[in-house]
C-alpha cells in the first residue's frame, strides 16, 4: 500500500505539472495601454490635482504612451505618475520603452535618462497635492549616458518602502541590477514578476537581473504624503502600477500584464513549485 501511495502521489504531481506547463504555452496577456488614448489611466503630478495633466506631460504619440516636456520652461520638481486604474498582486508585467530627446530644463542631474515603473503602489487618489512619489516599489529605468560608464537598468528604488535582499532587510534607497548599459534611443524590454508580498524579480530583454523579497512600507525618500498611508512595517501584497515622469522624455510601446492571481494560492504548501489554474492564467516555475 505504501508503494502504491507513492506512485499515485508522483502521478498526481506530474499531472498537475504537465497541466500547468500546457496552460503556460497559451498565456493570455492583456494590454493595459490601448495605443490610442489614456483611457483607464489616472494622472497625478506634484503640485497639481488628480488628472490635471500639466502641460500635456502624458500623451499618446504615434501609438506610444509618451512622457514629454516640450511645454516646460522649468521642470520645477514636477514629478509625475500615470496610474493604471486597477490594482494587482500576483502578475507578470512587461513594457518596452526608450528614452528620447533632451531632458526638461532644470531637471535634476540624477534624473537624466531616468524613469520608472512603480508597483505595489498607493492609489493616485490617496497622494497628497505636493507629494513627489507614490509609496511604492520602483523598478528604475535608466538609459546609458554614452560616456563610456556603465549604467544598469531595471534597478530597485524604494520611495517609502523596504525589501529583503540576499536574505536580509536592506534599507538602501536604490539597489543596482546586473544588467548591461543601454545607450541611445534603443528599445529595451523590462519584465517584472510579482508574487504578492513574497518575491519580485526584474528581467531585461529576457535576462534576470535582480530579485528580492518581502516588500514592505518603511524608510524615507518620499515627501508630501499623508502619514496615514505610510504604516511602516506593513507588508505590501499588492497595489497600483504607474509609470513615471522624472524630467527626461520617454516612450512606452506597450504595457502588458499577465494576471496570475487565479493561479496563486499562498496557503498551499507547494505553491512555489507549481501554480494550479483556478479561473485565471497560469505559469510554470
Tab-separated table of C-alpha atoms in Angstrom:
chain	number	residue	atom	x	y	z
A	1	UNK	CA	0.000	0.000	0.000
A	2	UNK	CA	2.882	2.343	0.854
A	3	UNK	CA	4.411	1.902	-2.601
A	4	UNK	CA	1.043	2.367	-4.316
A	5	UNK	CA	0.546	5.660	-2.438
A	6	UNK	CA	3.969	6.873	-3.553
A	7	UNK	CA	3.185	6.014	-7.158
A	8	UNK	CA	-0.185	7.780	-7.009
A	9	UNK	CA	1.349	10.866	-5.378
A	10	UNK	CA	4.023	11.031	-8.067
A	11	UNK	CA	1.396	10.658	-10.787
A	12	UNK	CA	-0.734	13.478	-9.374
A	13	UNK	CA	2.244	15.836	-9.097
A	14	UNK	CA	3.344	15.033	-12.624
A	15	UNK	CA	-0.194	15.510	-13.971
A	16	UNK	CA	-0.560	18.887	-12.281
A	17	UNK	CA	2.866	19.991	-13.507
A	18	UNK	CA	2.031	18.904	-17.036
A	19	UNK	CA	-1.322	20.695	-16.884
A	20	UNK	CA	0.289	23.937	-15.789
A	21	UNK	CA	3.042	23.611	-18.364
A	22	UNK	CA	0.447	23.155	-21.085
A	23	UNK	CA	-1.526	26.189	-19.896
A	24	UNK	CA	1.595	28.318	-19.801
A	25	UNK	CA	2.074	27.906	-23.543
A	26	UNK	CA	-1.074	29.941	-24.159
A	27	UNK	CA	-0.619	32.754	-21.681
A	28	UNK	CA	-3.293	35.406	-22.010
A	29	UNK	CA	-1.522	38.754	-21.772
A	30	UNK	CA	-3.674	41.874	-21.522
A	31	UNK	CA	-2.663	45.285	-22.847
A	32	UNK	CA	-3.184	47.985	-20.207
A	33	UNK	CA	-2.325	50.691	-22.757
A	34	UNK	CA	-4.593	50.596	-25.804
A	35	UNK	CA	-2.251	52.526	-28.133
A	36	UNK	CA	-4.903	55.169	-28.871
A	37	UNK	CA	-5.583	57.195	-25.723
A	38	UNK	CA	-5.108	57.229	-21.963
A	39	UNK	CA	-8.438	55.619	-21.091
A	40	UNK	CA	-8.110	53.582	-17.903
A	41	UNK	CA	-5.245	55.690	-16.561
A	42	UNK	CA	-5.113	58.477	-13.948
A	43	UNK	CA	-2.503	61.255	-13.814
A	44	UNK	CA	-1.019	62.744	-10.652
A	45	UNK	CA	1.695	65.407	-10.962
A	46	UNK	CA	3.296	67.085	-7.958
A	47	UNK	CA	1.541	70.370	-7.168
A	48	UNK	CA	-1.473	69.589	-9.356
A	49	UNK	CA	-4.818	67.997	-8.632
A	50	UNK	CA	-5.655	64.460	-9.702
A	51	UNK	CA	-5.955	64.175	-13.511
A	52	UNK	CA	-4.644	67.693	-14.133
A	53	UNK	CA	-2.245	66.592	-16.863
A	54	UNK	CA	0.095	69.572	-16.514
A	55	UNK	CA	1.275	70.882	-19.913
A	56	UNK	CA	0.110	67.639	-21.532
A	57	UNK	CA	3.009	65.743	-19.949
A	58	UNK	CA	1.428	62.333	-20.562
A	59	UNK	CA	0.113	61.802	-24.076
A	60	UNK	CA	-0.143	59.332	-26.954
A	61	UNK	CA	2.142	59.983	-29.936
A	62	UNK	CA	2.448	57.630	-32.909
A	63	UNK	CA	0.780	54.901	-30.862
A	64	UNK	CA	3.256	55.221	-27.972
A	65	UNK	CA	2.490	56.276	-24.404
A	66	UNK	CA	4.786	59.295	-24.289
A	67	UNK	CA	6.160	61.415	-21.457
A	68	UNK	CA	7.032	64.807	-22.928
A	69	UNK	CA	8.234	68.162	-21.603
A	70	UNK	CA	8.019	70.281	-24.739
A	71	UNK	CA	5.763	72.722	-22.878
A	72	UNK	CA	8.077	73.159	-19.883
A	73	UNK	CA	10.301	76.181	-19.287
A	74	UNK	CA	11.364	74.800	-15.898
A	75	UNK	CA	10.811	71.256	-14.639
A	76	UNK	CA	10.402	72.698	-11.122
A	77	UNK	CA	10.306	69.238	-9.494
A	78	UNK	CA	7.021	68.430	-11.197
A	79	UNK	CA	7.470	64.706	-10.629
A	80	UNK	CA	4.519	62.868	-12.098
A	81	UNK	CA	2.994	59.423	-12.428
A	82	UNK	CA	0.295	57.904	-14.581
A	83	UNK	CA	-1.581	55.132	-12.761
A	84	UNK	CA	-3.481	52.224	-14.227
A	85	UNK	CA	-6.941	52.199	-12.693
A	86	UNK	CA	-6.833	48.632	-11.268
A	87	UNK	CA	-4.521	47.255	-8.569
A	88	UNK	CA	-2.736	43.911	-8.961
A	89	UNK	CA	-0.994	41.479	-6.641
A	90	UNK	CA	0.318	38.394	-8.498
A	91	UNK	CA	1.326	39.063	-12.090
A	92	UNK	CA	3.935	39.496	-14.771
A	93	UNK	CA	4.281	42.985	-16.232
A	94	UNK	CA	6.115	43.692	-19.471
A	95	UNK	CA	6.879	47.034	-21.105
A	96	UNK	CA	9.116	48.096	-23.957
A	97	UNK	CA	10.467	51.632	-23.620
A	98	UNK	CA	13.049	54.047	-24.976
A	99	UNK	CA	14.457	57.406	-23.908
A	100	UNK	CA	14.238	60.187	-26.486
A	101	UNK	CA	15.251	63.819	-26.861
A	102	UNK	CA	16.683	66.135	-24.231
A	103	UNK	CA	15.957	66.414	-20.541
A	104	UNK	CA	13.479	69.068	-19.392
A	105	UNK	CA	15.026	72.437	-18.410
A	106	UNK	CA	16.317	72.408	-14.824
A	107	UNK	CA	15.763	68.700	-14.358
A	108	UNK	CA	17.977	67.134	-11.690
A	109	UNK	CA	21.267	65.719	-12.920
A	110	UNK	CA	20.479	62.283	-11.490
A	111	UNK	CA	17.218	62.223	-13.481
A	112	UNK	CA	18.956	62.292	-16.881
A	113	UNK	CA	17.603	59.355	-18.951
A	114	UNK	CA	15.782	58.195	-15.842
A	115	UNK	CA	12.213	56.930	-15.423
A	116	UNK	CA	10.488	54.098	-13.633
A	117	UNK	CA	7.691	51.594	-13.311
A	118	UNK	CA	6.123	51.808	-9.863
A	119	UNK	CA	4.484	48.651	-8.482
A	120	UNK	CA	2.715	47.779	-5.209
A	121	UNK	CA	1.906	51.499	-5.030
A	122	UNK	CA	-0.699	53.572	-3.261
A	123	UNK	CA	-3.579	54.910	-5.339
A	124	UNK	CA	-3.378	58.168	-7.249
A	125	UNK	CA	-6.370	59.407	-5.240
A	126	UNK	CA	-4.526	58.926	-1.944
A	127	UNK	CA	-1.495	61.018	-2.911
A	128	UNK	CA	-1.023	64.437	-1.351
A	129	UNK	CA	-1.180	67.543	-3.540
A	130	UNK	CA	2.575	68.127	-3.211
A	131	UNK	CA	3.641	64.500	-2.857
A	132	UNK	CA	6.624	63.687	-5.076
A	133	UNK	CA	6.429	59.885	-5.436
A	134	UNK	CA	3.826	57.281	-4.535
A	135	UNK	CA	4.734	54.975	-1.673
A	136	UNK	CA	5.709	52.023	-3.843
A	137	UNK	CA	8.399	49.733	-5.179
A	138	UNK	CA	10.148	51.360	-8.149
A	139	UNK	CA	11.648	49.389	-10.998
A	140	UNK	CA	14.071	52.105	-12.065
A	141	UNK	CA	14.593	52.505	-15.801
A	142	UNK	CA	17.911	54.074	-16.771
A	143	UNK	CA	19.451	54.778	-20.157
A	144	UNK	CA	23.200	54.974	-20.641
A	145	UNK	CA	24.748	58.413	-20.942
A	146	UNK	CA	27.042	57.387	-23.854
A	147	UNK	CA	30.041	58.425	-21.762
A	148	UNK	CA	31.683	55.020	-21.529
A	149	UNK	CA	30.466	54.461	-17.975
A	150	UNK	CA	28.276	51.522	-17.013
A	151	UNK	CA	24.705	52.372	-16.012
A	152	UNK	CA	22.435	49.414	-15.304
A	153	UNK	CA	18.671	49.451	-15.755
A	154	UNK	CA	15.763	47.726	-14.011
A	155	UNK	CA	17.341	48.643	-10.710
A	156	UNK	CA	15.332	48.824	-7.487
A	157	UNK	CA	14.449	52.089	-5.725
A	158	UNK	CA	12.248	52.358	-2.664
A	159	UNK	CA	10.168	55.520	-2.104
A	160	UNK	CA	8.705	54.935	1.355
A	161	UNK	CA	9.437	51.199	1.238
A	162	UNK	CA	11.933	48.488	2.154
A	163	UNK	CA	12.747	44.997	0.873
A	164	UNK	CA	14.750	41.970	1.880
A	165	UNK	CA	17.764	41.425	-0.386
A	166	UNK	CA	20.172	38.495	-0.187
A	167	UNK	CA	18.259	37.132	2.764
A	168	UNK	CA	18.214	40.214	4.997
A	169	UNK	CA	16.450	43.540	5.388
A	170	UNK	CA	18.078	46.129	3.116
A	171	UNK	CA	17.155	49.773	3.717
A	172	UNK	CA	19.198	51.309	0.885
A	173	UNK	CA	17.136	53.569	-1.347
A	174	UNK	CA	18.454	52.008	-4.565
A	175	UNK	CA	19.995	48.625	-5.395
A	176	UNK	CA	21.623	48.149	-8.796
A	177	UNK	CA	20.766	45.276	-11.093
A	178	UNK	CA	23.258	43.216	-13.074
A	179	UNK	CA	22.033	44.456	-16.470
A	180	UNK	CA	24.268	45.870	-19.153
A	181	UNK	CA	24.139	49.516	-20.252
A	182	UNK	CA	21.709	50.588	-22.981
A	183	UNK	CA	22.806	53.798	-24.701
A	184	UNK	CA	20.934	55.887	-27.249
A	185	UNK	CA	17.272	55.630	-28.142
A	186	UNK	CA	17.112	51.829	-28.492
A	187	UNK	CA	14.027	49.966	-27.316
A	188	UNK	CA	14.512	47.948	-24.117
A	189	UNK	CA	12.053	45.386	-22.741
A	190	UNK	CA	11.614	45.281	-18.978
A	191	UNK	CA	9.671	42.453	-17.371
A	192	UNK	CA	8.684	42.211	-13.722
A	193	UNK	CA	7.472	39.076	-11.959
A	194	UNK	CA	5.456	39.930	-8.865
A	195	UNK	CA	4.295	37.328	-6.335
A	196	UNK	CA	2.377	39.283	-3.714
A	197	UNK	CA	4.440	40.102	-0.630
A	198	UNK	CA	6.863	37.218	-1.168
A	199	UNK	CA	9.057	37.554	-4.253
A	200	UNK	CA	9.743	40.115	-7.005
A	201	UNK	CA	12.090	39.606	-9.970
A	202	UNK	CA	13.340	42.017	-12.662
A	203	UNK	CA	14.260	40.975	-16.214
A	204	UNK	CA	15.839	42.975	-19.046
A	205	UNK	CA	15.381	41.648	-22.580
A	206	UNK	CA	14.594	38.227	-21.101
A	207	UNK	CA	17.540	38.031	-18.689
A	208	UNK	CA	17.012	38.043	-14.923
A	209	UNK	CA	18.955	40.930	-13.392
A	210	UNK	CA	17.585	41.317	-9.844
A	211	UNK	CA	15.365	39.655	-7.258
A	212	UNK	CA	14.284	40.429	-3.713
A	213	UNK	CA	11.594	39.518	-1.206
A	214	UNK	CA	9.224	40.846	1.477
A	215	UNK	CA	8.371	44.315	0.123
A	216	UNK	CA	7.058	46.499	2.937
A	217	UNK	CA	6.319	50.094	3.895
A	218	UNK	CA	9.222	51.876	5.587
A	219	UNK	CA	12.193	54.249	5.324
A	220	UNK	CA	12.054	57.691	3.684
A	221	UNK	CA	12.652	59.095	0.193
A	222	UNK	CA	9.065	60.252	-0.161
A	223	UNK	CA	7.582	63.596	0.863
A	224	UNK	CA	4.243	65.378	0.897
A	225	UNK	CA	2.315	62.210	1.766
A	226	UNK	CA	-0.477	61.713	4.267
A	227	UNK	CA	1.048	59.776	7.218
A	228	UNK	CA	-1.989	57.508	7.445
A	229	UNK	CA	-0.901	55.878	4.179
A	230	UNK	CA	2.598	55.132	5.486
A	231	UNK	CA	2.331	52.480	8.178
A	232	UNK	CA	5.943	51.364	8.486
A	233	UNK	CA	6.466	47.619	8.639
A	234	UNK	CA	3.293	46.756	6.725
A	235	UNK	CA	3.917	44.121	4.073
A	236	UNK	CA	2.952	45.105	0.524
A	237	UNK	CA	0.994	42.292	-1.089
A	238	UNK	CA	-0.338	44.342	-3.999
A	239	UNK	CA	-1.151	47.814	-5.213
A	240	UNK	CA	-1.170	50.134	-8.177
A	241	UNK	CA	1.044	50.161	-11.251
A	242	UNK	CA	2.239	53.545	-12.522
A	243	UNK	CA	4.732	54.990	-14.996
A	244	UNK	CA	6.921	57.902	-14.053
A	245	UNK	CA	7.716	61.379	-15.378
A	246	UNK	CA	11.017	62.397	-13.853
A	247	UNK	CA	12.216	65.060	-16.356
A	248	UNK	CA	13.572	63.015	-19.289
A	249	UNK	CA	11.276	62.224	-22.259
A	250	UNK	CA	10.465	58.536	-22.578
A	251	UNK	CA	8.119	56.435	-24.692
A	252	UNK	CA	6.408	53.163	-23.848
A	253	UNK	CA	5.499	50.945	-26.783
A	254	UNK	CA	3.308	48.658	-24.685
A	255	UNK	CA	2.303	47.934	-21.098
A	256	UNK	CA	1.224	44.283	-20.891
A	257	UNK	CA	0.124	42.214	-17.909
A	258	UNK	CA	-0.323	38.515	-17.265
A	259	UNK	CA	-2.563	38.228	-14.216
A	260	UNK	CA	-1.563	35.251	-12.060
A	261	UNK	CA	-3.967	35.788	-9.198
A	262	UNK	CA	-6.220	32.914	-10.244
A	263	UNK	CA	-3.305	30.515	-10.176
A	264	UNK	CA	-1.727	31.527	-6.911
A	265	UNK	CA	-2.711	30.028	-3.587
A	266	UNK	CA	-0.231	31.073	-0.898
A	267	UNK	CA	-1.944	28.721	1.552
A	268	UNK	CA	-0.802	25.720	-0.466
A	269	UNK	CA	2.476	24.348	0.864
A	270	UNK	CA	3.817	23.678	-2.642
A	271	UNK	CA	2.612	26.844	-4.403
A	272	UNK	CA	6.185	27.982	-5.089
A	273	UNK	CA	6.797	24.793	-7.088
A	274	UNK	CA	3.840	24.925	-9.405
A	275	UNK	CA	0.770	27.065	-9.862
A	276	UNK	CA	-2.617	25.445	-10.324
A	277	UNK	CA	-5.156	27.025	-12.661
A	278	UNK	CA	-8.261	28.308	-10.889
A	279	UNK	CA	-10.089	30.705	-13.163
A	280	UNK	CA	-7.027	32.674	-14.229
A	281	UNK	CA	-3.823	32.475	-16.231
A	282	UNK	CA	-1.161	30.043	-15.115
A	283	UNK	CA	2.550	29.813	-15.459
A	284	UNK	CA	5.119	27.199	-14.530
A	285	UNK	CA	8.192	27.981	-12.465
